[in-house]
PDB file of C-alpha atoms in Angstrom:
ATOM      1  CA  MET A1316     -15.772 -21.285   5.107  1.00  0.00           C
ATOM      2  CA  THR A1317     -17.888 -19.051   7.343  1.00  0.00           C
ATOM      3  CA  GLY A1318     -20.030 -16.163   6.120  1.00  0.00           C
ATOM      4  CA  THR A1319     -17.487 -13.643   7.396  1.00  0.00           C
ATOM      5  CA  GLN A1320     -14.673 -15.319   5.480  1.00  0.00           C
ATOM      6  CA  ALA A1321     -16.776 -15.261   2.315  1.00  0.00           C
ATOM      7  CA  HIS A1322     -17.341 -11.495   2.626  1.00  0.00           C
ATOM      8  CA  THR A1323     -13.652 -10.910   3.276  1.00  0.00           C
ATOM      9  CA  ARG A1324     -12.592 -12.877   0.245  1.00  0.00           C
ATOM     10  CA  ARG A1325     -15.350 -11.487  -1.946  1.00  0.00           C
ATOM     11  CA  GLY A1326     -14.449  -7.839  -1.453  1.00  0.00           C
ATOM     12  CA  GLY A1327     -10.724  -8.270  -1.102  1.00  0.00           C
ATOM     13  CA  ALA A1328     -10.100 -10.762  -3.885  1.00  0.00           C
ATOM     14  CA  PRO A1329      -7.647  -9.372  -6.458  1.00  0.00           C
ATOM     15  CA  VAL A1330      -9.339  -8.381  -9.704  1.00  0.00           C
ATOM     16  CA  GLY A1331      -6.490  -6.503 -11.353  1.00  0.00           C
ATOM     17  CA  TYR A1332      -3.626  -4.122 -10.737  1.00  0.00           C
ATOM     18  CA  ILE A1333      -3.619  -0.485  -9.696  1.00  0.00           C
ATOM     19  CA  ASP A1334      -1.466   0.508 -12.670  1.00  0.00           C
ATOM     20  CA  GLU A1335      -4.373  -0.500 -14.932  1.00  0.00           C
ATOM     21  CA  LEU A1336      -6.472   2.371 -13.519  1.00  0.00           C
ATOM     22  CA  ASP A1337      -6.558   5.944 -14.752  1.00  0.00           C
ATOM     23  CA  ALA A1338      -5.147   8.699 -12.521  1.00  0.00           C
ATOM     24  CA  VAL A1339      -8.437   9.377 -10.736  1.00  0.00           C
ATOM     25  CA  GLY A1340      -9.145   5.704 -10.038  1.00  0.00           C
ATOM     26  CA  ALA A1341      -5.596   5.024  -8.866  1.00  0.00           C
ATOM     27  CA  GLY A1342      -5.710   8.104  -6.643  1.00  0.00           C
ATOM     28  CA  ALA A1343      -9.036   7.005  -5.173  1.00  0.00           C
ATOM     29  CA  VAL A1344      -7.570   3.619  -4.221  1.00  0.00           C
ATOM     30  CA  LYS A1345      -4.353   5.185  -2.899  1.00  0.00           C
ATOM     31  CA  TYR A1346      -6.254   7.532  -0.595  1.00  0.00           C
ATOM     32  CA  LEU A1347      -8.810   4.879   0.415  1.00  0.00           C
ATOM     33  CA  ARG A1348      -5.897   2.798   1.631  1.00  0.00           C
ATOM     34  CA  MET A1349      -4.165   5.723   3.333  1.00  0.00           C
ATOM     35  CA  TRP A1350      -7.304   6.935   5.072  1.00  0.00           C
ATOM     36  CA  SER A1351      -8.043   3.451   6.329  1.00  0.00           C
ATOM     37  CA  ASP A1352      -4.562   3.152   7.857  1.00  0.00           C
ATOM     38  CA  GLY A1353      -5.331   5.697  10.576  1.00  0.00           C
ATOM     39  CA  PRO A1354      -4.384   9.183  11.791  1.00  0.00           C
ATOM     40  CA  GLU A1355      -0.729   9.218  10.696  1.00  0.00           C
ATOM     41  CA  ALA A1356      -1.542   8.212   7.122  1.00  0.00           C
ATOM     42  CA  GLN A1357      -4.518  10.607   7.127  1.00  0.00           C
ATOM     43  CA  ALA A1358      -2.186  13.465   8.091  1.00  0.00           C
ATOM     44  CA  ILE A1359       0.044  12.591   5.136  1.00  0.00           C
ATOM     45  CA  ALA A1360      -2.976  12.625   2.816  1.00  0.00           C
ATOM     46  CA  ASP A1361      -4.021  15.992   4.229  1.00  0.00           C
ATOM     47  CA  ARG A1362      -0.542  17.424   3.603  1.00  0.00           C
ATOM     48  CA  ASN A1363      -0.539  16.003   0.061  1.00  0.00           C
ATOM     49  CA  PHE A1364      -3.832  17.709  -0.713  1.00  0.00           C
ATOM     50  CA  ALA A1365      -2.649  21.036   0.708  1.00  0.00           C
ATOM     51  CA  LEU A1366       0.635  20.799  -1.216  1.00  0.00           C
ATOM     52  CA  HIS A1367      -0.998  19.978  -4.562  1.00  0.00           C
ATOM     53  CA  LEU A1368      -4.246  21.927  -4.270  1.00  0.00           C
ATOM     54  CA  GLY A1369      -3.344  24.844  -2.041  1.00  0.00           C
ATOM     55  CA  PRO A1370      -4.494  26.096   1.341  1.00  0.00           C
ATOM     56  CA  GLN A1371      -8.146  26.520   0.321  1.00  0.00           C
ATOM     57  CA  GLN A1372      -8.868  23.458  -1.833  1.00  0.00           C
ATOM     58  CA  GLY A1373      -6.626  21.076   0.108  1.00  0.00           C
ATOM     59  CA  PRO A1374      -8.782  21.117   3.249  1.00  0.00           C
ATOM     60  CA  VAL A1375     -11.966  20.872   1.148  1.00  0.00           C
ATOM     61  CA  THR A1376     -10.606  17.679  -0.392  1.00  0.00           C
ATOM     62  CA  THR A1377      -9.573  16.309   3.000  1.00  0.00           C
ATOM     63  CA  ARG A1378     -13.081  16.939   4.368  1.00  0.00           C
ATOM     64  CA  ALA A1379     -14.699  15.313   1.323  1.00  0.00           C
ATOM     65  CA  LEU A1380     -12.561  12.196   1.707  1.00  0.00           C
ATOM     66  CA  ASP A1381     -13.137  12.069   5.464  1.00  0.00           C
ATOM     67  CA  GLN A1382     -16.924  12.365   5.070  1.00  0.00           C
ATOM     68  CA  LEU A1383     -16.877   9.837   2.225  1.00  0.00           C
ATOM     69  CA  MET A1384     -15.078   7.315   4.409  1.00  0.00           C
ATOM     70  CA  GLN A1385     -17.286   8.037   7.447  1.00  0.00           C
ATOM     71  CA  ILE A1386     -20.460   7.437   5.438  1.00  0.00           C
ATOM     72  CA  CYS A1387     -19.039   4.220   3.991  1.00  0.00           C
ATOM     73  CA  ALA A1388     -18.125   3.022   7.490  1.00  0.00           C
ATOM     74  CA  ARG A1389     -21.390   4.039   9.140  1.00  0.00           C
ATOM     75  CA  TYR A1390     -23.922   3.233   6.423  1.00  0.00           C
ATOM     76  CA  GLY A1391     -22.036   0.710   4.308  1.00  0.00           C
ATOM     77  CA  ARG A1392     -23.690  -2.530   3.338  1.00  0.00           C
ATOM     78  CA  ARG A1393     -20.509  -4.175   4.629  1.00  0.00           C
ATOM     79  CA  PRO A1394     -16.978  -2.939   5.355  1.00  0.00           C
ATOM     80  CA  LEU A1395     -14.929  -2.023   2.290  1.00  0.00           C
ATOM     81  CA  MET A1396     -12.053  -4.455   1.947  1.00  0.00           C
ATOM     82  CA  ARG A1397      -8.684  -3.081   0.925  1.00  0.00           C
ATOM     83  CA  HIS A1398      -5.123  -4.130   0.305  1.00  0.00           C
ATOM     84  CA  GLY A1399      -2.039  -2.586   1.932  1.00  0.00           C
ATOM     85  CA  GLN A1400      -0.685   0.750   0.742  1.00  0.00           C
ATOM     86  CA  ILE A1401       2.227  -0.711  -1.211  1.00  0.00           C
ATOM     87  CA  CYS A1402       0.323  -3.647  -2.716  1.00  0.00           C
ATOM     88  CA  LYS A1403       0.088  -3.513  -6.514  1.00  0.00           C
ATOM     89  CA  CYS A1404      -3.052  -5.691  -6.574  1.00  0.00           C
ATOM     90  CA  LEU A1405      -6.490  -4.161  -6.883  1.00  0.00           C
ATOM     91  CA  GLY A1406      -9.194  -5.736  -4.753  1.00  0.00           C
ATOM     92  CA  GLY A1407     -12.830  -6.039  -5.815  1.00  0.00           C
ATOM     93  CA  ASP A1408     -14.052  -3.395  -3.369  1.00  0.00           C
ATOM     94  CA  GLU A1409     -11.191  -1.102  -4.343  1.00  0.00           C
ATOM     95  CA  SER A1410     -12.099  -1.508  -7.996  1.00  0.00           C
ATOM     96  CA  CYS A1411     -15.706  -0.627  -7.211  1.00  0.00           C
ATOM     97  CA  PHE A1412     -14.585   2.430  -5.214  1.00  0.00           C
ATOM     98  CA  ALA A1413     -12.278   3.591  -8.032  1.00  0.00           C
ATOM     99  CA  THR A1414     -15.054   3.198 -10.606  1.00  0.00           C
ATOM    100  CA  PHE A1415     -17.487   5.026  -8.326  1.00  0.00           C
ATOM    101  CA  VAL A1416     -15.189   8.030  -7.798  1.00  0.00           C
ATOM    102  CA  SER A1417     -14.282   8.195 -11.509  1.00  0.00           C
ATOM    103  CA  THR A1418     -17.929   7.965 -12.557  1.00  0.00           C
ATOM    104  CA  ALA A1419     -18.971  10.703 -10.123  1.00  0.00           C
ATOM    105  CA  CYS A1420     -16.033  12.853 -11.250  1.00  0.00           C
ATOM    106  CA  ASP A1421     -17.102  12.512 -14.879  1.00  0.00           C
ATOM    107  CA  GLY A1422     -20.555  13.859 -14.004  1.00  0.00           C
ATOM    108  CA  ASP A1423     -22.406  10.600 -14.645  1.00  0.00           C
ATOM    109  CA  ARG A1424     -24.766  11.203 -11.723  1.00  0.00           C
ATOM    110  CA  GLU A1425     -27.236   8.376 -12.363  1.00  0.00           C
ATOM    111  CA  ASP A1426     -24.511   5.773 -12.746  1.00  0.00           C
ATOM    112  CA  ALA A1427     -22.698   7.127  -9.682  1.00  0.00           C
ATOM    113  CA  LEU A1428     -25.921   6.812  -7.678  1.00  0.00           C
ATOM    114  CA  LEU A1429     -26.375   3.215  -8.824  1.00  0.00           C
ATOM    115  CA  ILE A1430     -22.849   2.332  -7.737  1.00  0.00           C
ATOM    116  CA  ALA A1431     -23.274   4.228  -4.459  1.00  0.00           C
ATOM    117  CA  MET A1432     -26.367   2.161  -3.647  1.00  0.00           C
ATOM    118  CA  ASN A1433     -24.197  -0.945  -3.828  1.00  0.00           C
ATOM    119  CA  ILE A1434     -21.824   0.576  -1.277  1.00  0.00           C
ATOM    120  CA  VAL A1435     -24.226   2.221   1.197  1.00  0.00           C
ATOM    121  CA  ARG A1436     -27.925   2.401   2.034  1.00  0.00           C
ATOM    122  CA  ALA A1437     -29.998   3.957  -0.741  1.00  0.00           C
ATOM    123  CA  ASP A1438     -30.894   7.047   1.299  1.00  0.00           C
ATOM    124  CA  MET A1439     -27.191   7.882   1.704  1.00  0.00           C
ATOM    125  CA  ALA A1440     -26.300   7.391  -1.976  1.00  0.00           C
ATOM    126  CA  PRO A1441     -26.886  11.015  -3.108  1.00  0.00           C
ATOM    127  CA  GLN A1442     -24.650  12.430  -0.389  1.00  0.00           C
ATOM    128  CA  LEU A1443     -21.981   9.811  -1.103  1.00  0.00           C
ATOM    129  CA  ALA A1444     -22.098  10.611  -4.838  1.00  0.00           C
ATOM    130  CA  ASP A1445     -21.697  14.348  -4.161  1.00  0.00           C
ATOM    131  CA  LEU A1446     -18.649  13.714  -1.977  1.00  0.00           C
ATOM    132  CA  ALA A1447     -17.176  11.318  -4.527  1.00  0.00           C
ATOM    133  CA  GLN A1448     -17.550  13.979  -7.210  1.00  0.00           C
ATOM    134  CA  THR A1449     -15.763  16.593  -5.084  1.00  0.00           C
ATOM    135  CA  PHE A1450     -13.011  14.128  -4.220  1.00  0.00           C
ATOM    136  CA  GLY A1451     -12.676  12.861  -7.800  1.00  0.00           C
ATOM    137  CA  LEU A1452     -12.460  16.350  -9.277  1.00  0.00           C
ATOM    138  CA  ALA A1453      -9.661  17.144  -6.831  1.00  0.00           C
ATOM    139  CA  LEU A1454      -7.825  13.973  -7.870  1.00  0.00           C
ATOM    140  CA  LYS A1455      -8.268  14.936 -11.523  1.00  0.00           C
ATOM    141  CA  ARG A1456      -6.867  18.385 -10.820  1.00  0.00           C
ATOM    142  CA  ILE A1457      -3.862  16.871  -9.030  1.00  0.00           C
ATOM    143  CA  SER A1458      -3.195  14.544 -11.970  1.00  0.00           C
ATOM    144  CA  LEU A1459      -3.411  17.405 -14.468  1.00  0.00           C
ATOM    145  CA  LEU A1460      -1.083  19.590 -12.402  1.00  0.00           C
ATOM    146  CA  SER A1461       1.383  16.711 -12.059  1.00  0.00           C
ATOM    147  CA  ARG A1462       1.756  16.118 -15.801  1.00  0.00           C
ATOM    148  CA  PRO A1463       5.095  17.232 -17.219  1.00  0.00           C
ATOM    149  CA  SER A1464       3.341  19.257 -19.933  1.00  0.00           C
ATOM    150  CA  ALA A1465       1.379  21.162 -17.270  1.00  0.00           C
ATOM    151  CA  ARG A1466       4.592  22.131 -15.490  1.00  0.00           C
ATOM    152  CA  LYS A1467       6.098  23.491 -18.723  1.00  0.00           C
ATOM    153  CA  HIS A1468       3.260  25.977 -19.114  1.00  0.00           C
ATOM    154  CA  VAL A1469       3.548  27.473 -15.648  1.00  0.00           C
ATOM    155  CA  ALA A1470       4.303  31.165 -15.974  1.00  0.00           C
ATOM    156  CA  GLN A1471       7.970  31.881 -15.287  1.00  0.00           C
ATOM    157  CA  PRO A1472       9.167  35.246 -14.060  1.00  0.00           C
ATOM    158  CA  THR A1473      10.867  37.302 -16.760  1.00  0.00           C
ATOM    159  CA  LEU A1474      13.782  39.617 -16.309  1.00  0.00           C
ATOM    160  CA  HIS A1475      12.811  42.145 -18.997  1.00  0.00           C
TER     161      HIS A1475
END
């Protein structure tokens, strides 16, 4: 096995299943996969964000994800390995990414920085953690708005 094959297997090896993740982690993996699939999938992600978060927060989330992925690609210690969009497996790199976004979203800055330094160069870790927090908070908001109990409490117009 060559060094390249070892890296591919190391980061892409299944370590679990997406349905074992919380909403933020699963969303992070879903959008990592979509964004990596190119412009058509990115446009779908952009529309999803606008639909769920509105015309102001949707584009903010799209920009955060785009910058997050650009930094990972440009300054990453190695390329992030991922599975296909419909795959139920969770790869090692995807698990790391999900944990990173969830940790940043929860406000655990020091832990998020430690994880970020495993993904990118140390000097880029603070910026990556900030973007992951923005992205993760948006995913959390989407998950809260998507809950059936949240939909029940939406104000309904009254006739009287």
